[in-house]
Coordinates of C-alpha atoms in Angstrom, one line a residue:
M1 CA 0.2 -0.3 -0.7
A2 CA 1.3 3.5 -0.6
L3 CA 1.7 5.9 1.8
P4 CA 1.3 9.4 0.2
A5 CA 3.7 12.4 -0.3
D6 CA 2.1 15.0 2.0
Q7 CA 0.9 11.4 4.8
L8 CA 5.5 11.8 5.3
S9 CA 6.1 12.3 9.1
H10 CA 9.2 14.3 8.1
P11 CA 8.9 18.2 7.0
A12 CA 11.7 18.5 4.7
V13 CA 11.5 15.0 3.4
R14 CA 7.6 15.3 3.3
A15 CA 8.6 18.7 0.7
L16 CA 11.8 17.1 -1.7
V17 CA 9.3 14.3 -1.8
T18 CA 6.2 15.8 -3.4
A19 CA 8.8 17.9 -6.0
L20 CA 10.5 15.0 -6.7
N21 CA 6.8 13.4 -7.9
A22 CA 5.6 16.6 -9.6
N23 CA 8.9 16.7 -11.5
D24 CA 9.4 20.7 -10.1
E25 CA 12.8 21.0 -9.7
R26 CA 12.2 24.5 -8.6
A27 CA 10.9 23.1 -4.9
F28 CA 13.6 19.7 -4.9
F29 CA 16.7 22.4 -5.1
A30 CA 14.6 24.5 -2.7
A31 CA 14.6 21.4 -0.3
L32 CA 17.7 20.6 -0.7
T33 CA 20.7 22.8 1.1
P34 CA 23.3 24.7 -0.5
D35 CA 25.6 22.5 -0.3
A36 CA 23.2 19.4 -0.8
T37 CA 25.1 15.9 -1.7
M38 CA 24.1 12.0 -2.3
S39 CA 24.7 8.8 -3.1
D40 CA 23.1 6.3 -6.0
D41 CA 24.3 2.3 -4.6
G42 CA 26.7 3.7 -2.2
S43 CA 28.9 5.7 -4.7
D44 CA 28.3 10.0 -4.5
R45 CA 27.6 11.3 -7.4
D46 CA 27.4 14.6 -8.5
L47 CA 24.2 15.9 -7.5
R48 CA 22.8 18.4 -10.7
E49 CA 24.1 15.6 -12.9
W50 CA 22.3 12.3 -11.7
T51 CA 18.7 15.0 -11.3
D52 CA 18.8 16.4 -14.3
R53 CA 19.3 12.5 -15.6
E54 CA 17.8 10.6 -13.0
V55 CA 14.2 12.4 -12.0
F56 CA 13.4 15.8 -14.1
G57 CA 14.9 14.5 -17.8
S58 CA 12.8 11.4 -17.1
R59 CA 10.3 12.5 -14.9
G60 CA 11.0 10.3 -12.0
H61 CA 8.1 9.8 -9.7
L62 CA 8.4 7.6 -6.1
T63 CA 5.5 5.3 -4.8
V64 CA 6.6 5.1 -1.2
R65 CA 5.9 2.2 0.6
S66 CA 7.1 2.3 3.7
Q67 CA 8.8 5.1 6.3
S68 CA 10.6 5.3 9.5
D69 CA 13.7 6.2 11.7
D70 CA 10.9 9.4 12.2
G71 CA 10.8 10.0 8.1
L72 CA 14.2 10.1 7.8
S73 CA 14.8 6.8 5.5
L74 CA 11.9 5.5 3.1
V75 CA 11.4 2.3 1.0
A76 CA 9.6 3.6 -2.4
D77 CA 8.9 2.5 -6.3
Y78 CA 10.7 4.7 -7.7
R79 CA 10.6 4.5 -11.8
N80 CA 11.3 6.7 -14.2
D81 CA 11.7 6.6 -18.4
T82 CA 14.5 5.4 -17.8
W83 CA 15.4 2.4 -16.0
G84 CA 11.4 1.9 -15.8
E85 CA 10.4 0.9 -12.0
M86 CA 12.9 -0.6 -8.8
R87 CA 11.9 -1.1 -5.1
T88 CA 14.1 1.7 -3.7
R89 CA 16.2 2.9 -0.3
W90 CA 16.1 6.5 0.6
E91 CA 18.4 7.9 3.8
F92 CA 18.3 11.2 4.2
T93 CA 20.0 13.8 6.1
V94 CA 18.6 17.0 7.6
T95 CA 19.8 20.2 8.2
D96 CA 18.5 23.3 9.5
G97 CA 15.4 22.1 7.9
K98 CA 16.1 21.2 4.9
V99 CA 17.6 17.4 2.8
S100 CA 21.8 18.0 3.5
R101 CA 22.7 15.1 2.1
F102 CA 20.2 11.8 1.0
E103 CA 21.1 8.2 -0.3
T104 CA 19.2 5.9 -2.3
G105 CA 19.8 3.3 -4.3
Q106 CA 18.4 -0.4 -4.5
A107 CA 15.9 -2.2 -1.9

């Protein structure tokens, strides 16, 4: 059963996932700290290049299946036009109310 983005418990994560699913690049980056970082399957990536390719350039979408760690950890079905759909895990670090790092990969 999917958990709607507007019901995610952590406000910073909720803002980021809502922006991602709306394909709203401006709101997505507004939900991040200016120096935010990320990793995919254990390798650090350039956040802007990764999101251009994996999210905004390929219509990425998260269907959240569960949350834990006060909303900072998600298991979700992630899909985009490049890779189709896969079960993924997401871990978020929040600093001053914004996401400063996220780590994602196959679950």
